[in-house]
Short mmCIF file of C-alpha atoms and ligand atoms in Angstrom, two decimals:
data_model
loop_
_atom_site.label_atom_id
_atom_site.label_comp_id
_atom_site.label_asym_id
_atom_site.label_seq_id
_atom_site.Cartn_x
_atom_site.Cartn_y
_atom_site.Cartn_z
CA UNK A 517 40.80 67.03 -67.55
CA UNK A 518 40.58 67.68 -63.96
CA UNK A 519 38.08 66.68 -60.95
CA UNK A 520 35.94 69.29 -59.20
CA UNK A 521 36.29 69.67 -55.43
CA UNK A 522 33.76 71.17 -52.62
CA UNK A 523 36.47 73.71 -50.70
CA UNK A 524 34.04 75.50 -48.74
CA UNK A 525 30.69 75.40 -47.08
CA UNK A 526 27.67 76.96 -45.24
CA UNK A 527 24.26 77.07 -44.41
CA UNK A 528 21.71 79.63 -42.93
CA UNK A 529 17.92 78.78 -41.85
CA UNK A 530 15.64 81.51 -40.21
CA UNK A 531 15.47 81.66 -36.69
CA UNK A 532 11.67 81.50 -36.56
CA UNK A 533 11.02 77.68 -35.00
CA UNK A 534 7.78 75.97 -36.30
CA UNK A 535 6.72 72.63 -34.26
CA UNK A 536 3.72 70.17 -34.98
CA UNK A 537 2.04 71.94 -32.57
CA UNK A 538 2.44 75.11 -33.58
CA UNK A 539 0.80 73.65 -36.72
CA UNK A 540 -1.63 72.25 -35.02
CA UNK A 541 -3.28 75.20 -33.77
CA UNK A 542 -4.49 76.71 -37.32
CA UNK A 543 -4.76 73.05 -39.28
CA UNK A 544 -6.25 69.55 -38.28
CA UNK A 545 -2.98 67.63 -38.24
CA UNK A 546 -0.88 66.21 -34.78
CA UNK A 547 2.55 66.22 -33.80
CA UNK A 548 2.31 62.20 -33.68
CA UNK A 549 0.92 61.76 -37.44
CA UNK A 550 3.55 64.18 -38.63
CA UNK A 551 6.66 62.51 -36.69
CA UNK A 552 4.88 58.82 -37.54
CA UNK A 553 4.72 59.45 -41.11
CA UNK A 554 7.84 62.05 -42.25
CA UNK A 555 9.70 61.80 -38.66
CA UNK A 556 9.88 65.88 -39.00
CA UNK A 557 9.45 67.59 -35.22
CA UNK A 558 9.76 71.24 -36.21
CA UNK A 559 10.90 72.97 -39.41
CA UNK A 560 11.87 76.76 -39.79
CA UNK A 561 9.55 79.94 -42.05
CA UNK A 562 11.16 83.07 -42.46
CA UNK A 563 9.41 86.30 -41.33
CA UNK A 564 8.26 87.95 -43.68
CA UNK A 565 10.22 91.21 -45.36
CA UNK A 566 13.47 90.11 -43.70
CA UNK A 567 14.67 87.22 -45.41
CA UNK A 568 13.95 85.46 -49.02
CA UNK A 569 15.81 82.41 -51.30
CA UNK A 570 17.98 84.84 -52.12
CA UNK A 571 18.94 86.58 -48.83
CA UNK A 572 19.32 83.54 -47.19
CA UNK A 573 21.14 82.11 -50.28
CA UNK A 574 23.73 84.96 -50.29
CA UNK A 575 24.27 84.30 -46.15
CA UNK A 576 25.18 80.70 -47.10
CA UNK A 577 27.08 81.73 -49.82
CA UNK A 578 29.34 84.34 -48.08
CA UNK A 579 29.99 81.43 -45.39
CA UNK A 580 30.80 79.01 -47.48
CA UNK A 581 33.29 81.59 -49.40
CA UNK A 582 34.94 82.14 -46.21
CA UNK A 583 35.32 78.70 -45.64
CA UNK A 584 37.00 78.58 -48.48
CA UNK A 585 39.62 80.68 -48.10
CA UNK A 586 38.85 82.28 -51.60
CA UNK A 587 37.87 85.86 -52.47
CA UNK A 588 34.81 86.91 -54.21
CA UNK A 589 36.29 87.70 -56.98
CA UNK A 590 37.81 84.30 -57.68
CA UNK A 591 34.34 83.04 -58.36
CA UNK A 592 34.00 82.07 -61.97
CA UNK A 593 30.58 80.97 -62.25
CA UNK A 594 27.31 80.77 -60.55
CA UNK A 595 25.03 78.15 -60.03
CA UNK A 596 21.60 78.75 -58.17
CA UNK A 597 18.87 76.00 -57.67
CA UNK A 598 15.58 77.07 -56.25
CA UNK A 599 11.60 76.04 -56.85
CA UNK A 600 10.83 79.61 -54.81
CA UNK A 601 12.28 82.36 -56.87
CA UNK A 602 12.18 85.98 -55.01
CA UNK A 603 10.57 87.07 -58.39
CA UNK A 604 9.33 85.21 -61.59
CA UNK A 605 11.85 86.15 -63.81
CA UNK A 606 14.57 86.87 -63.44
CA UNK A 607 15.92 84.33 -61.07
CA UNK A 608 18.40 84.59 -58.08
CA UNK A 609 21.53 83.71 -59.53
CA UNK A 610 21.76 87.31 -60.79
CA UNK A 611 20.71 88.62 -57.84
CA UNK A 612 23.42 87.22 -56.10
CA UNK A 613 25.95 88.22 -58.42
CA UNK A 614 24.80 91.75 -57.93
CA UNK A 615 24.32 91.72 -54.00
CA UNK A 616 27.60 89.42 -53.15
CA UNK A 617 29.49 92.40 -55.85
CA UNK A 618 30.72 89.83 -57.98
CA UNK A 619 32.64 90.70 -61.06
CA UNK A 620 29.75 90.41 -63.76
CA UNK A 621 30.17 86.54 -64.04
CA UNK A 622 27.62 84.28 -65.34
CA UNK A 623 24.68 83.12 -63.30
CA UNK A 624 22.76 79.75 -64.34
CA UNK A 625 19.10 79.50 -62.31
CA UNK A 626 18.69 75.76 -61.92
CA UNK A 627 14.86 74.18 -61.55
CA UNK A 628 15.22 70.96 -60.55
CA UNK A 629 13.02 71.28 -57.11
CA UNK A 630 14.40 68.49 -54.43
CA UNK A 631 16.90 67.51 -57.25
CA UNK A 632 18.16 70.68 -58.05
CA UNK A 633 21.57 70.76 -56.17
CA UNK A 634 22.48 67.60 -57.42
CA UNK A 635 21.72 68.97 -60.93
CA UNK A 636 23.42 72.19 -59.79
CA UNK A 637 26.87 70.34 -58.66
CA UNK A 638 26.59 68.02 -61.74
CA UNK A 639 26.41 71.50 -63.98
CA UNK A 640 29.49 72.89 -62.05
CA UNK A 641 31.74 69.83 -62.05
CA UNK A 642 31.45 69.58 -66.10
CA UNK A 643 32.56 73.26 -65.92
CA UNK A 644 34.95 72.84 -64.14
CA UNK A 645 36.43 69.43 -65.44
CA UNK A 646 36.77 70.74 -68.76
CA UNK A 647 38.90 73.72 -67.53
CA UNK A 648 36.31 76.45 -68.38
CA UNK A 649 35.87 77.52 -64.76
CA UNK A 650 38.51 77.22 -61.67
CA UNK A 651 35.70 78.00 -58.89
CA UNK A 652 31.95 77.88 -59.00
CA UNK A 653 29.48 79.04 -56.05
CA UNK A 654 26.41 76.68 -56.14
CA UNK A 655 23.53 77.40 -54.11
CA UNK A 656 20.05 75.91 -53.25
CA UNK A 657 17.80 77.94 -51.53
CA UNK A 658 14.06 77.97 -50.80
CA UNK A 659 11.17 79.34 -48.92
CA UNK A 660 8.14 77.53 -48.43
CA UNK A 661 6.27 78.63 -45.96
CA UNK A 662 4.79 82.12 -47.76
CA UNK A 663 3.44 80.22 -50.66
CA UNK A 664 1.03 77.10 -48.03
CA UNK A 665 -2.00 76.61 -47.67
CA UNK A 666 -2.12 76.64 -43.92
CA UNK A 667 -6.02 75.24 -43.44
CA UNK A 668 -7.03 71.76 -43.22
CA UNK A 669 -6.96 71.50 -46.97
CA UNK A 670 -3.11 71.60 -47.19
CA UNK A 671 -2.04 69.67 -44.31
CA UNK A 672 -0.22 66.58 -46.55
CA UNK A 673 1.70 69.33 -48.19
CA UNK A 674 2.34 72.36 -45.88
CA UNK A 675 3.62 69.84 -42.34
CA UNK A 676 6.38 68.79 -44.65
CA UNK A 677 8.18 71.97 -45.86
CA UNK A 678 10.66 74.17 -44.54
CA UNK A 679 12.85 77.28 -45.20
CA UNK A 680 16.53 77.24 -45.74
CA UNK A 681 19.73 77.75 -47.81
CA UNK A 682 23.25 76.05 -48.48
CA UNK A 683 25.92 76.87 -50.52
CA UNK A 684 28.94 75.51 -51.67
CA UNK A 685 32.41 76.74 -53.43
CA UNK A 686 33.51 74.19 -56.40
CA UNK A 687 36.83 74.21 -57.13
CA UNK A 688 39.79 72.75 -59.49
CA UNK A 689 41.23 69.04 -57.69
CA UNK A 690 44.25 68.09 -60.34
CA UNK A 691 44.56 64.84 -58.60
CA UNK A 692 41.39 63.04 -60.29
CA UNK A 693 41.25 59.92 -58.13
CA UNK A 694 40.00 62.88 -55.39
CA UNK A 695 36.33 65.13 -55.46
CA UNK A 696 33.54 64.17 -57.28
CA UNK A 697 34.04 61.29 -59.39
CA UNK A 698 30.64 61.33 -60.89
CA UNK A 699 27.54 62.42 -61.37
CA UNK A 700 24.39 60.97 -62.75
CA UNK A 701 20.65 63.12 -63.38
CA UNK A 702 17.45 61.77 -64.69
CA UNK A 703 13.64 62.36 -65.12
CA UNK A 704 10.69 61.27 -66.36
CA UNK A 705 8.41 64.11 -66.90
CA UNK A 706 5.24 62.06 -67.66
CA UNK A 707 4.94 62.56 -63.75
CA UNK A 708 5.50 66.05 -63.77
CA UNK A 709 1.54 66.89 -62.34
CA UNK A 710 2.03 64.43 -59.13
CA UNK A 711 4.32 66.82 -57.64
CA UNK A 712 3.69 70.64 -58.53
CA UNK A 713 2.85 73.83 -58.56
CA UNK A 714 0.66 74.74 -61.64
CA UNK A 715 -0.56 78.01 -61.75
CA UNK A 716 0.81 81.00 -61.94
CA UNK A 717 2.18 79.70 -65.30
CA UNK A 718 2.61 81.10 -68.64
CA UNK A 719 0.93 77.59 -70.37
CA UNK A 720 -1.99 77.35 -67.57
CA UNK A 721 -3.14 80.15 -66.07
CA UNK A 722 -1.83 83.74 -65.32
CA UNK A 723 -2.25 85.73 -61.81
CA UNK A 724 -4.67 87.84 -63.63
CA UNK A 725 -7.17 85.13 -64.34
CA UNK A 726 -6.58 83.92 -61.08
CA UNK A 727 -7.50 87.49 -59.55
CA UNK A 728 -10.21 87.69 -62.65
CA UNK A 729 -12.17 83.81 -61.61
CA UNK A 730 -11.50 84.64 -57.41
CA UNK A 731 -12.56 81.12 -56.71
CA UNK A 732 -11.93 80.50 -53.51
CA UNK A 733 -11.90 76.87 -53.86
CA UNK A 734 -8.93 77.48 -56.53
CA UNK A 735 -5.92 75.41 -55.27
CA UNK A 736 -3.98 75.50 -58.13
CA UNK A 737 -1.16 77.98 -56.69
CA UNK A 738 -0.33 75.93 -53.88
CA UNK A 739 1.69 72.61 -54.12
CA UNK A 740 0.08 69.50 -54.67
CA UNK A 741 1.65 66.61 -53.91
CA UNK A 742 0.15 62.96 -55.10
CA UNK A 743 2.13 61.76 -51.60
CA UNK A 744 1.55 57.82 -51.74
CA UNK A 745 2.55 57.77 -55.64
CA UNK A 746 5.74 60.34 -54.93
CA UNK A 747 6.77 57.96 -51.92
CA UNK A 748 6.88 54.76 -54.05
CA UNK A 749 8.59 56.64 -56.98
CA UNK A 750 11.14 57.98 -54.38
CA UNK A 751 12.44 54.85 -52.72
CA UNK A 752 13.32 53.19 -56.24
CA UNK A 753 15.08 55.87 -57.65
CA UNK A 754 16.90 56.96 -54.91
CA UNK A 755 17.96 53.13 -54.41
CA UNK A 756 18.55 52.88 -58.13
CA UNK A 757 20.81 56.33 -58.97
CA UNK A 758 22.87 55.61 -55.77
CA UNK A 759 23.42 51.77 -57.34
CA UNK A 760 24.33 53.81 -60.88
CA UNK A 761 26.61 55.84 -58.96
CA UNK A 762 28.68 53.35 -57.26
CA UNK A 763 28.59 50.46 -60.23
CA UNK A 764 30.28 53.50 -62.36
CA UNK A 765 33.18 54.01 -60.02
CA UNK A 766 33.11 50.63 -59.50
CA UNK A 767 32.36 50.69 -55.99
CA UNK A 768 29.37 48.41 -54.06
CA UNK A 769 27.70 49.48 -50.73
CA UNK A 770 30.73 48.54 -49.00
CA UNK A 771 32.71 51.54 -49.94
CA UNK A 772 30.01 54.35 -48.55
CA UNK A 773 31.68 56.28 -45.57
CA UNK A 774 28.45 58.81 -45.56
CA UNK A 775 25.16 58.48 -47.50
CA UNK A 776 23.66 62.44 -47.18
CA UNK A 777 19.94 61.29 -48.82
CA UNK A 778 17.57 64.47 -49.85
CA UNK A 779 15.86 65.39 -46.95
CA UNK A 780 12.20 64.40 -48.59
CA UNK A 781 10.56 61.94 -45.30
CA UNK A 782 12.72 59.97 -42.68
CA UNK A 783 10.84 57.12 -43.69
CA UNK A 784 12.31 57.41 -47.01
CA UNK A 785 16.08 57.94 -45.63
CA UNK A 786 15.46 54.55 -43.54
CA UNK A 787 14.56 52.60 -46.29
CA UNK A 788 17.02 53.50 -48.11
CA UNK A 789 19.47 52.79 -45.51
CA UNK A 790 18.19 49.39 -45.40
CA UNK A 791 18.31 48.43 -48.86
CA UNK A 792 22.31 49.28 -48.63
CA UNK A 793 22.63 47.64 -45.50
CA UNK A 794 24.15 51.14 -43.44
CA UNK A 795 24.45 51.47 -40.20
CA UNK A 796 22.81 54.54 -38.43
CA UNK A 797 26.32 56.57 -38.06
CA UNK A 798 26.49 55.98 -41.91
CA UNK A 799 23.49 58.33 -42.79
CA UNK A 800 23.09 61.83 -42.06
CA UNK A 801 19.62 63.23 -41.67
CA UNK A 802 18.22 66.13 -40.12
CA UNK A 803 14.75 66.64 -41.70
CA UNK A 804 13.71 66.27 -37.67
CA UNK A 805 14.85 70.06 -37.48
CA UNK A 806 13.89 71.62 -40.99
CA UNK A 807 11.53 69.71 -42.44
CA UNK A 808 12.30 69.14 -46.11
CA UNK A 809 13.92 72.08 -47.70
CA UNK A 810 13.80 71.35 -51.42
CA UNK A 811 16.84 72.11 -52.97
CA UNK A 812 18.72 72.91 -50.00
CA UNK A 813 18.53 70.32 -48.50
CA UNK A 814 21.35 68.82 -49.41
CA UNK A 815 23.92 71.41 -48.68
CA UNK A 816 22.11 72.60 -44.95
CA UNK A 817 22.94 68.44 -44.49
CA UNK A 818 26.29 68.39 -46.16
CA UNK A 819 27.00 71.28 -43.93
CA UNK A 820 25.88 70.47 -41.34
CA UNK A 821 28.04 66.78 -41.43
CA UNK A 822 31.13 68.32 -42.35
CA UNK A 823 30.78 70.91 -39.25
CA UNK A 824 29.97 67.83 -37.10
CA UNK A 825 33.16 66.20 -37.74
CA UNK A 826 31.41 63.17 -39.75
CA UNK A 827 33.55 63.94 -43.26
CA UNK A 828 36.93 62.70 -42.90
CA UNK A 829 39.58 63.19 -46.12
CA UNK A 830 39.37 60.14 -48.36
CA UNK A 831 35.65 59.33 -47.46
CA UNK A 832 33.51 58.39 -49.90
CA UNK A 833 30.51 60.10 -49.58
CA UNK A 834 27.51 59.73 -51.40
CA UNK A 835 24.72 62.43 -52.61
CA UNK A 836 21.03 61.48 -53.78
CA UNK A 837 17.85 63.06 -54.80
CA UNK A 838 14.71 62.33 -55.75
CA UNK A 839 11.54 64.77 -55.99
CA UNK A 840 8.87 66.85 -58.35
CA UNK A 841 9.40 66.89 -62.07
CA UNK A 842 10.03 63.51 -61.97
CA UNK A 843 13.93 64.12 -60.90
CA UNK A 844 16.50 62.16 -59.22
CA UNK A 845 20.40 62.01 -59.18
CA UNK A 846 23.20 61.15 -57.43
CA UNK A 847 26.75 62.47 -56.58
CA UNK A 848 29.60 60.38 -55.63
CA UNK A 849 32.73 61.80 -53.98
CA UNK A 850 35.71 60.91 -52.45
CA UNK A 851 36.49 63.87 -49.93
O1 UT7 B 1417 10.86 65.99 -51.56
C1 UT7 B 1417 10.17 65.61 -52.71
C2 UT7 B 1417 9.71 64.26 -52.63
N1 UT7 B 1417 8.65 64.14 -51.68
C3 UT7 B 1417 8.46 62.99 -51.10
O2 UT7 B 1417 9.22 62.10 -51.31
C4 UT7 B 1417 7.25 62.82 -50.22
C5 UT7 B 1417 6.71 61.44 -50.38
N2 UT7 B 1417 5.46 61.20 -49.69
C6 UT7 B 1417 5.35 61.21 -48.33
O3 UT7 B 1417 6.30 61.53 -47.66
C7 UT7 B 1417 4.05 60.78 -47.70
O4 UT7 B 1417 3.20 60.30 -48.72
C8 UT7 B 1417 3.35 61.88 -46.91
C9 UT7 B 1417 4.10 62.14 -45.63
C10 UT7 B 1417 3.24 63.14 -47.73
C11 UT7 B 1417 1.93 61.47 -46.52
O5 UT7 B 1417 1.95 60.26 -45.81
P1 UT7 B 1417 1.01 59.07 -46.22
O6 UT7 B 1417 1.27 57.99 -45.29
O7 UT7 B 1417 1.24 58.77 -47.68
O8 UT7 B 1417 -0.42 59.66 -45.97
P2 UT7 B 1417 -1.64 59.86 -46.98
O9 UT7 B 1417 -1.39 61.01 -47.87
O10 UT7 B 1417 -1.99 58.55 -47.61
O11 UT7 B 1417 -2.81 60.24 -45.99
C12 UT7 B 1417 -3.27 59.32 -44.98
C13 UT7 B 1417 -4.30 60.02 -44.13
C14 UT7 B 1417 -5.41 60.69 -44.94
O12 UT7 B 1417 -6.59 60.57 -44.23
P3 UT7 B 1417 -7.69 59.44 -44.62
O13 UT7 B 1417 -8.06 59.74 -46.04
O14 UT7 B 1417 -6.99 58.13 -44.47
O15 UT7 B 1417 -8.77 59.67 -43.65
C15 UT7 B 1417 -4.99 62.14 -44.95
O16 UT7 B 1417 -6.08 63.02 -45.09
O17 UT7 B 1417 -3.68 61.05 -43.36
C16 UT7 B 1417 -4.38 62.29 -43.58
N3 UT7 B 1417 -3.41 63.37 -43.48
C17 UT7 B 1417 -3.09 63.97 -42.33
N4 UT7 B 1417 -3.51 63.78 -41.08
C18 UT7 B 1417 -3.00 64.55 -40.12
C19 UT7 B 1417 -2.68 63.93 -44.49
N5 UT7 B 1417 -1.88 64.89 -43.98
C20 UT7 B 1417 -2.12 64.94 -42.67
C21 UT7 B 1417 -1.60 65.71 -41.62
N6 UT7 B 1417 -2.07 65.49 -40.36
N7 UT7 B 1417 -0.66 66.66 -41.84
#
C-alpha cells in the first residue's frame, strides 16, 4: 500500500472581472446585499468562444504538470469533475486527454457539483494507494456564467457563481505517515431538487420539448437553488465530515495547520471556522474574488495557498465540501 501525494499545482480564471455593480446594472440586486450575505465582491465569466471547462481545465492542468516536474506522458489516469460539461456527452476528461496529447489513458468524468474534487481526489488516491496508477491529473473546472439567468428572477442564484479551473498532479508518497491520509464522501440524494439543474435531462425533459412548449416563464434550465435550506444543510455537514476526518486519523481541531473550506458563501467559511475554534490565518478563502466556482473551487484555493507561501511540509491541511446532490466530503493531508 502506498499514500497519494499532490506534486504539482495550478489554476486559471478568465480575465473578464464581474463586480456587484456590474450586476447591478441588468438585475435588481446591490453590491451591499451580495457582500452582506455571501461576502463575494466580484467573480470572473469567460467570453464567450474563447474559453470553456475544458480550455480552462487543460491551462490548469498543463501548470500544474509543470509544477510537477513530470511529463505528460507519465500521467496514468485522469480525473475530471465538472457540473458544466463543454458538451452533454461525452465529458471533458476525454477531451483533455486528446488536447493535452496524452497517451490514450483513461479519463473518469466526475459529477459531484461543489463536491466533486473532493470526490475526484478521493477516486485518485484509491488508485493510486493500491498501486494501479503512479500519477493521476485531477481537475475541476466550471463555467457558470453562460448557463444564468441574468434578470431579476435569478438574482439568489446567478450573484453567487463564477468561472474557473484547478488542477492537480497525484502522485505515489511510499512514506504513508505523509499525503493524504484519508478521505471520506457522502450524500443524501432525497435533497437532490433543492440544489439543481433539471432540464435538459434525459428523465425530465429534452431541449426539444423545451424549444417545442417556448414558455417563457420556463425556468427549469437554469439553477435553482432552495438557498436558506442549502445553507443550514451546509454548515452541519461541512462541520460534521471535517470532525469524521480528523477523529479517523485521530487528530482534534488542534492539529489543523490550514482548513481550505469549498468556496460556497463566506458566511459559511466563518462559521465553520468558529465551530473549530481557527484563527483567521488558519482558513483560506477567496470567494471575495471568484465567487463560488463549483468544483474548482477547491484547487483555484489550494493553489492559490500553496503559491502564497501558507502550505509548509508537514502541515496538516484539511479539505471540505458540501453542495447540490446532497454531497459533502472531506480530505485530510499532511503536506
Ligand atoms: O456551493 C453549493 C452550496 N451552496 C451554498 O451553500 C449556498 C447556501 N445558501 C446561501 O449562501 C444563501 O442562502 C444565499 C446567499 C443564496 C441567499 O441568502 P439568504 O440570506 O438565504 O437570502 P434569501 O434567499 O432568504 O433571500 C432574502 C431576500 C429575499 O427577498 P424577500 O423575499 O425577503 O423580500 C430575496 O428575494 O433577499 C432577496 N434576494 C436578493 N436581493 C438582492 C435574493 N437574492 C438577491 C440578490 N440581491 N442577489
Amino acid at each position: 500500500m502506498y499514500n497519494s501525494k499532490i506534486i504539482g499545482l495550478g489554476y486559471f480564471v478568465p480575465e473578464n472581472v464581474v463586480t456587484n455593480d456590474d450586476l447591478s446594472k441588468v438585475m435588481d440586486t446591490d453590491d451591499e446585499w451580495i457582500q452582506e450575505r455571501t461576502g463575494i465582491k466580484e467573480r470572473r465569466h469567460v467570453i464567450k468562444g474563447e474559453d470553456t471547462t475544458m480550455s480552462m481545465g487543460v491551462k490548469a492542468a498543463k501548470i500544474a504538470i509543470e509544477r510537477a516536474g513530470i511529463d505528460k506522458d507519465d500521467i496514468d489516469f485522469i480525473v475530471f469533475a465538472t457540473l458544466s460539461p463543454d458538451y452533454y456527452f461525452p465529458g471533458p476528461g476525454v477531451m483533455v486527454q486528446s488536447d493535452l496529447d496524452i497517451k490514450t489513458v483513461g479519463a473518469l468524468d466526475v459529477r459531484n457539483q461543489c463536491s466533486g474534487f473532493v470526490y475526484g481526489l478521493s477516486v485518485a488516491d484509491q488508485y493510486i494507494k493500491t498501486g494501479m496508477y503512479k500519477n493521476v491529473l485531477v481537475i475541476g473546472s466550471e463555467v457558470h456564467s453562460t448557463g444564468l439567468d441574468f434578470t431579476t428572477r435569478g438574482r439568489g442564484v446567478t450573484v453567487i457563481f463564477g468561472d474557473g479551473a484547478g488542477a492537480a498532479i497525484l502522485s505515489r508518497e511510499e512514506d504513508t505517515t505523509n499525503g493524504i491520509l484519508s478521505t471520506h464522501l457522502h450524500s443524501e440524494g432525497q435533497h437532490a431538487e433543492e440544489l439543481s439543474l433539471i432540464a435538459p435531462g434525459m428523465g425530465t425533459r429534452w431541449v426539444t420539448d423545451i424549444i417545442k412548449e417556448n414558455d417563457p416563464s420556463d425556468v427549469s434550465y437554469y439553477p435553482h437553488m432552495n438557498g436558506q435550506f442549502v445553507f443550514k444543510n451546509a454548515v452541519v455537514r461541512f462541520s460534521e465530515v471535517i470532525m469524521e476526518g480528523l477523529m479517523a486519523n485521530g487528530l482534534t481541531n488542534k492539529d489543523i495547520d490550514l482548513l481550505i473550506p469549498h468556496q460556497a458563501n463566506l458566511r459559511i467559511s466563518q462559521f465553520v471556522q468558529k465551530k473549530f475554534g481557527l484563527s483567521d490565518k488558519q482558513v483560506f478563502n477567496n470567494i471575495m474574488r471568484y465567487g463560488n466556482t463549483t468544483a474548482a473551487s477547491i484547487p483555484i484555493a489550494l493553489t492559490e495557498a500553496w503559491e502564497q507561501g501558507k502550505i509548509k511540509q508537514g502541515d496538516l491541511v484539511v479539505l471540505a465540501a458540501f453542495g447540490s446532490g446532497f454531497t459533502w466530503g472531506s480530505v485530510i493531508i499532511r503536506w
